[in-house]
Backbone as JSON Lines, residues from 0, in Angstrom:
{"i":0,"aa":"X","n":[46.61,-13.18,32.69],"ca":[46.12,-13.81,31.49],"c":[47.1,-13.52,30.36]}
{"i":1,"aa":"X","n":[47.56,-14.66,29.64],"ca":[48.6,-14.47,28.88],"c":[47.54,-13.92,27.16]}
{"i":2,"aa":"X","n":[48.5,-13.1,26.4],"ca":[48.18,-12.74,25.36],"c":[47.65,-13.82,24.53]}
{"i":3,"aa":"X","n":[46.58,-14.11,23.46],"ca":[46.64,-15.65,22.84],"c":[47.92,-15.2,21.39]}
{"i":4,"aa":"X","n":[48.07,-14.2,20.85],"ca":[48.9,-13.66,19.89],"c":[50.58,-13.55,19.93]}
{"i":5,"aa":"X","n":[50.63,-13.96,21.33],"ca":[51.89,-13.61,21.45],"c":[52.61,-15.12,21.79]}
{"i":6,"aa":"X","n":[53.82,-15.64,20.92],"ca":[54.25,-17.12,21.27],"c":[55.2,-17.25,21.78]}
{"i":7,"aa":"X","n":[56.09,-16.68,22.39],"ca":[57.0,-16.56,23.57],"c":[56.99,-15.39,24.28]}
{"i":8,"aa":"X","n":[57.82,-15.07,25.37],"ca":[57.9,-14.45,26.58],"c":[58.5,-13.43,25.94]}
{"i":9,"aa":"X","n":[58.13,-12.18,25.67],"ca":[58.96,-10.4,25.45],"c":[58.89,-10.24,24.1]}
{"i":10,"aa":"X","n":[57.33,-11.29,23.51],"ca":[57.56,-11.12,21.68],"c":[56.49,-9.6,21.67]}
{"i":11,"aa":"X","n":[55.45,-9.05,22.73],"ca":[54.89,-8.07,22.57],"c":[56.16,-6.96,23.07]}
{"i":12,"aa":"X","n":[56.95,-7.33,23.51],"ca":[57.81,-6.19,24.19],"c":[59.28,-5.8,23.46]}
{"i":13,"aa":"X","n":[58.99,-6.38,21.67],"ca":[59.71,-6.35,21.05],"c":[60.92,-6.95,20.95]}
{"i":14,"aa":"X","n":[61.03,-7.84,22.1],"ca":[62.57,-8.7,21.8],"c":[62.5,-9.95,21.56]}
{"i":15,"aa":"X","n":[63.66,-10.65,20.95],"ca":[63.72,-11.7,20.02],"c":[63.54,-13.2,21.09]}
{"i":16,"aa":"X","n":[63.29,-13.94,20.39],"ca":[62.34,-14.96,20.97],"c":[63.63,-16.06,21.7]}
{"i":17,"aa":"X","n":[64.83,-16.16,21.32],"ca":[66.2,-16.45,21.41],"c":[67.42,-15.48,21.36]}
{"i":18,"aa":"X","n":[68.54,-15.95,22.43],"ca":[69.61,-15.05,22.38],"c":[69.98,-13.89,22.97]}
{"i":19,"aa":"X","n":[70.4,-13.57,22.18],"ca":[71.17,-11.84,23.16],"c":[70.13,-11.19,22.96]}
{"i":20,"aa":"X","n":[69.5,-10.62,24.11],"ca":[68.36,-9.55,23.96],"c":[67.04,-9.71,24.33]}
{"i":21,"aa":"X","n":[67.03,-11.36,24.28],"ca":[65.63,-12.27,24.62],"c":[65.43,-12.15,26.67]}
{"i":22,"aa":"X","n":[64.28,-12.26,26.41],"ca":[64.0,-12.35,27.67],"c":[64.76,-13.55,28.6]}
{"i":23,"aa":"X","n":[65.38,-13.29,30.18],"ca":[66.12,-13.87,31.03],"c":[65.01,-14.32,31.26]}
{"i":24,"aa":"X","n":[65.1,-15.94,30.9],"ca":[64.08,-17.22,31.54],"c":[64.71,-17.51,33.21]}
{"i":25,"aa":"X","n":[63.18,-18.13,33.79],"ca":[63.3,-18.19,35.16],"c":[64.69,-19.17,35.3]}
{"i":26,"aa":"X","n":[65.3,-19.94,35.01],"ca":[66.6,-20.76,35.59],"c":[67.12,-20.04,35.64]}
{"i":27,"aa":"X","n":[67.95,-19.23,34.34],"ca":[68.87,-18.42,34.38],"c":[68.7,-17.22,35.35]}
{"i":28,"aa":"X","n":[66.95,-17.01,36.01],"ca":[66.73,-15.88,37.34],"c":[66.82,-16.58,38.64]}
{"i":29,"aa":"X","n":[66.98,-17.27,38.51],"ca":[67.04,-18.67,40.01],"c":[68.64,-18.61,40.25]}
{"i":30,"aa":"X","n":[69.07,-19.31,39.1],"ca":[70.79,-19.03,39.26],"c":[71.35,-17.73,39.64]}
{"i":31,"aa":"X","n":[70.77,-16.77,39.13],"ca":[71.59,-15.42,39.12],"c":[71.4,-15.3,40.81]}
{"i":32,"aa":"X","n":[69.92,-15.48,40.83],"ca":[69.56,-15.37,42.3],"c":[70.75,-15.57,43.46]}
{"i":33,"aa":"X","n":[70.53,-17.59,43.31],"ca":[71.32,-18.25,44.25],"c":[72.9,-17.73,43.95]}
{"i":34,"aa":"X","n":[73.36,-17.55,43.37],"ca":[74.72,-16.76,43.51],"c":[75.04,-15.68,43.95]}
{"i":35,"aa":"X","n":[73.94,-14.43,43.99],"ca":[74.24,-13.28,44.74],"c":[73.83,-13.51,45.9]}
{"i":36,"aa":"X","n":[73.11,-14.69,46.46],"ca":[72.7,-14.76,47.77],"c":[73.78,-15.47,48.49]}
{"i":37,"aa":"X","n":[74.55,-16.36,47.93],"ca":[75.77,-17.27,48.18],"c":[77.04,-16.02,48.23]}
{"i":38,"aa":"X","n":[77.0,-15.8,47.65],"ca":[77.85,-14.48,47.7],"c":[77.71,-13.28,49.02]}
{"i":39,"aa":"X","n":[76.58,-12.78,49.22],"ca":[76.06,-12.53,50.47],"c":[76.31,-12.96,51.17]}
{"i":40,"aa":"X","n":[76.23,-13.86,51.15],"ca":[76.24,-15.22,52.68],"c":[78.27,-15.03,53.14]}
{"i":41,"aa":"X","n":[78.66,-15.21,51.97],"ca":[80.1,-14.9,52.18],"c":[80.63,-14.17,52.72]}
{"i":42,"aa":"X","n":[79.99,-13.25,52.27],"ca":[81.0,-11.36,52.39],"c":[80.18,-11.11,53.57]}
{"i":43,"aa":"X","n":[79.12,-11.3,54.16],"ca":[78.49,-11.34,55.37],"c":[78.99,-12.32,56.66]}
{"i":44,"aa":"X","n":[79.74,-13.64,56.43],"ca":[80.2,-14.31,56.99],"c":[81.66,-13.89,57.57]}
{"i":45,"aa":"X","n":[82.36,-13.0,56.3],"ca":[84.27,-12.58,56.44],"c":[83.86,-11.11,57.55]}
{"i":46,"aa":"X","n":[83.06,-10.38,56.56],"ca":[82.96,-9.39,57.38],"c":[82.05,-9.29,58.92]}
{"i":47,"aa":"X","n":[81.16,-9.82,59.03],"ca":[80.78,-9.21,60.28],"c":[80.41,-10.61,61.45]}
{"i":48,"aa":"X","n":[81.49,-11.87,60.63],"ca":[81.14,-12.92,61.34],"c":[79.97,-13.86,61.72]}
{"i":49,"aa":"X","n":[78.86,-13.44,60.43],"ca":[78.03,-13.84,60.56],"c":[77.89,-15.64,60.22]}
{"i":50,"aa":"X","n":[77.32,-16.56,60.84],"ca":[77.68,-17.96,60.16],"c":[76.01,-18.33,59.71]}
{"i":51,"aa":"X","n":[75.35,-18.62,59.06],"ca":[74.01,-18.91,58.23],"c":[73.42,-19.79,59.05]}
{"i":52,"aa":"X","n":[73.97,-20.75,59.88],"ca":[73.44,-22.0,60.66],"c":[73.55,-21.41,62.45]}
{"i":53,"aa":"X","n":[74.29,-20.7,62.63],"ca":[74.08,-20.24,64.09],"c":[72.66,-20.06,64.76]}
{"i":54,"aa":"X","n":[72.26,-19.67,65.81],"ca":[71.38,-19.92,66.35],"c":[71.59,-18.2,66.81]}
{"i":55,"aa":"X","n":[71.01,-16.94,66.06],"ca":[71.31,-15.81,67.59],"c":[70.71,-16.08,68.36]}
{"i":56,"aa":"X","n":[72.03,-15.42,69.84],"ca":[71.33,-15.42,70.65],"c":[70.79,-13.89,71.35]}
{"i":57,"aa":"X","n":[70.98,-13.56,70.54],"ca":[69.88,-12.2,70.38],"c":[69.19,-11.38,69.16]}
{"i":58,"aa":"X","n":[68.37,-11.18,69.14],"ca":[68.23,-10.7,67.64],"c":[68.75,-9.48,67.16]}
{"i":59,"aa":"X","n":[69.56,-8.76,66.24],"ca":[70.85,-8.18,65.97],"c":[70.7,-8.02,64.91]}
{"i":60,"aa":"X","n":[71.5,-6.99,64.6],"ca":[71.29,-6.5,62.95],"c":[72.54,-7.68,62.31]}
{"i":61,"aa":"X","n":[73.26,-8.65,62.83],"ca":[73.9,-9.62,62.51],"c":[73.14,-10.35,61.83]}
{"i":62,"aa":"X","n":[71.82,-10.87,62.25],"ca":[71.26,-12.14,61.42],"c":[70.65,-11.45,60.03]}
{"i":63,"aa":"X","n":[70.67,-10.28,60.08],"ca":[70.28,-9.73,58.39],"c":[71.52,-9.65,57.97]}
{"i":64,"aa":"X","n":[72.58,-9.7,57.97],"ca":[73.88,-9.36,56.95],"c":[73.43,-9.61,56.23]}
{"i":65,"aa":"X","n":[73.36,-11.21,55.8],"ca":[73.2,-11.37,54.52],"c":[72.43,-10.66,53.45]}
{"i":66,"aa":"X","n":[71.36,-10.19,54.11],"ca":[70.18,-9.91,53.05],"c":[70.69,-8.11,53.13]}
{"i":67,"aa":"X","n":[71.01,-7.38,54.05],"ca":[72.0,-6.59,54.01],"c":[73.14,-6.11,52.58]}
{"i":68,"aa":"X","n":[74.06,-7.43,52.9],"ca":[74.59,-6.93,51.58],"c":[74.12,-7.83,50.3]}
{"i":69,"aa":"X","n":[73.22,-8.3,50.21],"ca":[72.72,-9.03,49.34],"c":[71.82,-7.74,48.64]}
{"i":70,"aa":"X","n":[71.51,-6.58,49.21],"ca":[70.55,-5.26,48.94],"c":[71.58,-4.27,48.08]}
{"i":71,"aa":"X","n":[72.99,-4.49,49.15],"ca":[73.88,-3.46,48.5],"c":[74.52,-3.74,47.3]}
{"i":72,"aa":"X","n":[74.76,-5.35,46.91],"ca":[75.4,-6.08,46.28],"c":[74.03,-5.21,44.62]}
{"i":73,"aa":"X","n":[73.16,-5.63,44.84],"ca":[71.98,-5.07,43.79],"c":[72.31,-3.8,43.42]}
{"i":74,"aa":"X","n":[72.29,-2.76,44.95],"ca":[71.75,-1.26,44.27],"c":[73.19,-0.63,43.43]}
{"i":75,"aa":"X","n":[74.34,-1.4,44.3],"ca":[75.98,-1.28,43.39],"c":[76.04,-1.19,42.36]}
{"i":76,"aa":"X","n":[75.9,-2.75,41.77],"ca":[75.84,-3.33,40.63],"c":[74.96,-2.93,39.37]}
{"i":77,"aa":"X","n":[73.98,-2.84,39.65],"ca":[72.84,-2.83,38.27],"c":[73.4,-1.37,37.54]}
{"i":78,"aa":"X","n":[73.38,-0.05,38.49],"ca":[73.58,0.76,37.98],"c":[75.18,1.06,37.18]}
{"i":79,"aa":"X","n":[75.79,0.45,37.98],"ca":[77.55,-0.03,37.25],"c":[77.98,-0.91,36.08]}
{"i":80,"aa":"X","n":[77.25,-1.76,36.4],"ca":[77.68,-3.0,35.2],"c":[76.46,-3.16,34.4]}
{"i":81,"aa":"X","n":[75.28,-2.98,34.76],"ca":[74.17,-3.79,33.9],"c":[73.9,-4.69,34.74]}
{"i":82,"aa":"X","n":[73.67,-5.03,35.8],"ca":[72.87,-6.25,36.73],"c":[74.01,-6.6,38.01]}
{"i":83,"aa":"X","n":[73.39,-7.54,38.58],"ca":[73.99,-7.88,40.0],"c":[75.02,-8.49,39.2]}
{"i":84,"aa":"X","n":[76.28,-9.07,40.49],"ca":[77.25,-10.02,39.81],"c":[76.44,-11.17,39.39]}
{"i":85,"aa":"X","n":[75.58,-12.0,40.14],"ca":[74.77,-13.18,39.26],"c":[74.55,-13.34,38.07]}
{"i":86,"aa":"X","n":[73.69,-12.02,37.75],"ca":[72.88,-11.85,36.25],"c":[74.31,-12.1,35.69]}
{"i":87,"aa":"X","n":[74.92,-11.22,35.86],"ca":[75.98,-10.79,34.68],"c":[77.05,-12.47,34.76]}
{"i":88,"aa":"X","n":[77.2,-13.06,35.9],"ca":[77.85,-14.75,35.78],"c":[76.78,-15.36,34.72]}
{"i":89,"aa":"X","n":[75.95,-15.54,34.6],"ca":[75.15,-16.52,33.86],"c":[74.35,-15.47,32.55]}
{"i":90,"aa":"X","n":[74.5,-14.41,32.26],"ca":[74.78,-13.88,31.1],"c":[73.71,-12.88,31.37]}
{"i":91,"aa":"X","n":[72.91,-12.12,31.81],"ca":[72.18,-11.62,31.76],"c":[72.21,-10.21,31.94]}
{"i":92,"aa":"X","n":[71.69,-9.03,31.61],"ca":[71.85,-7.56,32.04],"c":[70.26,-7.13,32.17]}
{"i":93,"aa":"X","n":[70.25,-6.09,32.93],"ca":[69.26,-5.47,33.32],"c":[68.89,-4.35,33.0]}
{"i":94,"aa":"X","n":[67.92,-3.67,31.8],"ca":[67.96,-2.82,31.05],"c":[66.35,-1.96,30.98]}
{"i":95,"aa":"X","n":[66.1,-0.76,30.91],"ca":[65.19,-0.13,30.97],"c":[64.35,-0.25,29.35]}
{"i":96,"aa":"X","n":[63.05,-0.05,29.72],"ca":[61.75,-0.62,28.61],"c":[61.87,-0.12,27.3]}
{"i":97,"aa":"X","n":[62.62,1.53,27.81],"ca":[62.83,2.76,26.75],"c":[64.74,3.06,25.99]}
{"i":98,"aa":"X","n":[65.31,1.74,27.36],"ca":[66.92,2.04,26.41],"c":[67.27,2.98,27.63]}
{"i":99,"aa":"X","n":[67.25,3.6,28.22],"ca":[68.21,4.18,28.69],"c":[68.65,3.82,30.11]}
{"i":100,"aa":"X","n":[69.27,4.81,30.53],"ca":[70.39,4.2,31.8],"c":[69.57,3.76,32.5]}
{"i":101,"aa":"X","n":[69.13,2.97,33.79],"ca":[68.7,2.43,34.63],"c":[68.74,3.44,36.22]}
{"i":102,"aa":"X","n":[69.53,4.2,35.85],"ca":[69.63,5.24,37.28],"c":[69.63,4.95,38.39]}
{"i":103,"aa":"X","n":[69.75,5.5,39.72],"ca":[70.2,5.29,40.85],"c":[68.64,4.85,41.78]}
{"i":104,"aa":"X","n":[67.25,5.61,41.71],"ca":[66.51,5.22,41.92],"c":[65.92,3.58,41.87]}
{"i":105,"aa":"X","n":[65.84,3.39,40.46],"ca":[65.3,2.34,40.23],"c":[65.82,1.09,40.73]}
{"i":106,"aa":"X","n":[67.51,0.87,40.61],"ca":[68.1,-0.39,41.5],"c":[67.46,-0.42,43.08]}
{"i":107,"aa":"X","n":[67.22,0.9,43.92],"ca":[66.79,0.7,45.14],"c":[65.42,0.27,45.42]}
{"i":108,"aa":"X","n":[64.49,0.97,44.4],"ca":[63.02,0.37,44.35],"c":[63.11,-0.86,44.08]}
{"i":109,"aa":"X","n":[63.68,-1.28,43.09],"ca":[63.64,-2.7,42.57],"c":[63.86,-3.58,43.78]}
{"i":110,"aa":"X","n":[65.0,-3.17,44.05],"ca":[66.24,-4.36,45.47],"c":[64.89,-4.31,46.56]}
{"i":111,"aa":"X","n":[64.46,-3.66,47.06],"ca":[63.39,-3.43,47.79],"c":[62.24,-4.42,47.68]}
{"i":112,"aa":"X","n":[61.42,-4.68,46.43],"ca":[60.63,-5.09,46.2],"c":[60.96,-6.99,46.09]}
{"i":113,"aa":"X","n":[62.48,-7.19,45.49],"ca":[63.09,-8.1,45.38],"c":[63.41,-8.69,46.75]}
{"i":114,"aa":"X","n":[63.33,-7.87,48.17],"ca":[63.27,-8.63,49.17],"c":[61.57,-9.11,49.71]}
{"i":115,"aa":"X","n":[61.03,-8.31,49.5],"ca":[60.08,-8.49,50.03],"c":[59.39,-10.17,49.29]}
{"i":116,"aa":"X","n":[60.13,-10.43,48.05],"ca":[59.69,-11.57,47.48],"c":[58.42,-11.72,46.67]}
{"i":117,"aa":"X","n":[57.67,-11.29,47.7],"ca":[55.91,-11.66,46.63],"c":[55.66,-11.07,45.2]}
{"i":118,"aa":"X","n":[56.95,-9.91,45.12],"ca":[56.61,-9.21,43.94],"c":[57.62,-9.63,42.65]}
{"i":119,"aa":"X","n":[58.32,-10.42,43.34],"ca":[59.66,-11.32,42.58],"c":[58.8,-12.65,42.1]}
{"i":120,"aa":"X","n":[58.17,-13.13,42.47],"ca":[57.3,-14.36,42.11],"c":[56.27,-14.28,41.37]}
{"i":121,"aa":"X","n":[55.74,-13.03,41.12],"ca":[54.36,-12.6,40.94],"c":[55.0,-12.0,39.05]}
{"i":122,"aa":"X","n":[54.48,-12.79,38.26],"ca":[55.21,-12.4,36.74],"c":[54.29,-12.47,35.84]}
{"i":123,"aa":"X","n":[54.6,-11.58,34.74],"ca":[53.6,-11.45,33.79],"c":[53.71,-12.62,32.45]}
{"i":124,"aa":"X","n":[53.35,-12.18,31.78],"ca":[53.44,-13.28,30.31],"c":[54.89,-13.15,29.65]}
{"i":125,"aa":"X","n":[55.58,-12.29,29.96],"ca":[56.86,-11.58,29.08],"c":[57.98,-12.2,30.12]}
{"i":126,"aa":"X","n":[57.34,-12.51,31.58],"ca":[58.15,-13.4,32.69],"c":[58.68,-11.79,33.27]}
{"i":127,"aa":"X","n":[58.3,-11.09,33.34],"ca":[58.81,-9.33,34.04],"c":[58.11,-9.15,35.21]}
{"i":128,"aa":"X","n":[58.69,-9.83,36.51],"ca":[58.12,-9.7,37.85],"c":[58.08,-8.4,38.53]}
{"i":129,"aa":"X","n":[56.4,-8.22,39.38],"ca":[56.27,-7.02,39.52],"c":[57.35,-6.49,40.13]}
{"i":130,"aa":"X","n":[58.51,-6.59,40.47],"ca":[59.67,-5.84,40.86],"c":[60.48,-5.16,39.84]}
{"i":131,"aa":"X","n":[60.57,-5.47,38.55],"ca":[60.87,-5.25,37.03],"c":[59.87,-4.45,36.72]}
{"i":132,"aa":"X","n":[58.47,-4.61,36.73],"ca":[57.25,-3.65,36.42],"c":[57.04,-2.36,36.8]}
{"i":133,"aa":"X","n":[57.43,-2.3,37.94],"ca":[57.4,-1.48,38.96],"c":[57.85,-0.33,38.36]}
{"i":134,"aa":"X","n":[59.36,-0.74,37.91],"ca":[60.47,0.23,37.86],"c":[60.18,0.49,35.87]}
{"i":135,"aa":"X","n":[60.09,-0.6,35.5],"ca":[60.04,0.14,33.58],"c":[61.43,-0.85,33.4]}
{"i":136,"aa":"X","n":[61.6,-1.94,34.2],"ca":[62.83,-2.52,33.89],"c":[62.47,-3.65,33.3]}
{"i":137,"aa":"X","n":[63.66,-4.63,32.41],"ca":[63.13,-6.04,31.85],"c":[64.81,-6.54,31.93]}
{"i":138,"aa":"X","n":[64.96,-8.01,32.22],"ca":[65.99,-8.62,32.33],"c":[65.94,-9.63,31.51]}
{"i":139,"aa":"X","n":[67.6,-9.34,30.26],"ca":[67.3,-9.86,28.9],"c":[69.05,-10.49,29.27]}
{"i":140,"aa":"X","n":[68.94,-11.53,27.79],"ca":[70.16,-12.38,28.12],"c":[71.3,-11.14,27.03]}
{"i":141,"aa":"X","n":[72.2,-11.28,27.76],"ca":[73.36,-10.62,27.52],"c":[74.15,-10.99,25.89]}
């Protein structure tokens, strides 16, 4: 149930309604998405020969590459740069509720919850999916 007081997404969570700092709207989380997963798909394809359309013919820790390093590509990144390479292509960083560092924990809980999906879809009024909730995290435009 959305707030009736509140008129855009992260205005109770103190950030500005536009711009640097404003809450990362769902396109710009779709894009970031499909690029670290495209990216995955890549570095999963060079390295362990995996091809996205093959058929295994056994089931193998091969047909997860992708989502594999699509996990590592996350827990790397957020704590290094401020977000996956995606976020950070289409402007976005990934920042804790209270300001401070994001730490080594929280990228793995998060990446975790972010596969499982239901908790990536599942968003509040501020648009902070329980995978962001979870952790005390919010993803704002850069």
């Amino acid at each position: 149930m959305s707030d009736p007081a509140q008129t855009y997404p992260g205005e109770r969570l103190g950030l500005p309604k536009t711009g640097s700092g404003s809450v990362g709207r769902l396109g710009r989380r779709v894009a970031a998405l499909a690029i670290d997963y495209a990216a995955a798909t890549l570095i999963a394809s060079a390295f362990f020969g995996f091809r996205q359309f093959d058929l295994p013919k056994e089931a193998g820790l091969t047909q997860f590459a992708p989502m594999i390093v699509f996990a590592v590509l996350q827990i790397v990144f957020i704590p290094t740069i401020g977000g996956s390479p995606g976020h950070r292509i289409v402007g976005m960083r990934l920042v804790m509720m209270n300001g401070g560092w994001v730490g080594l924990w929280r990228p793995v809980v998060r990446t975790v919850l972010l596969i499982l999906v239901i908790p990536a879809v599942i968003f509040d009024a501020d648009q902070r999916g329980l995978h962001d909730k979870a952790v005390g995290t919010v993803l704002i435009r850069a």
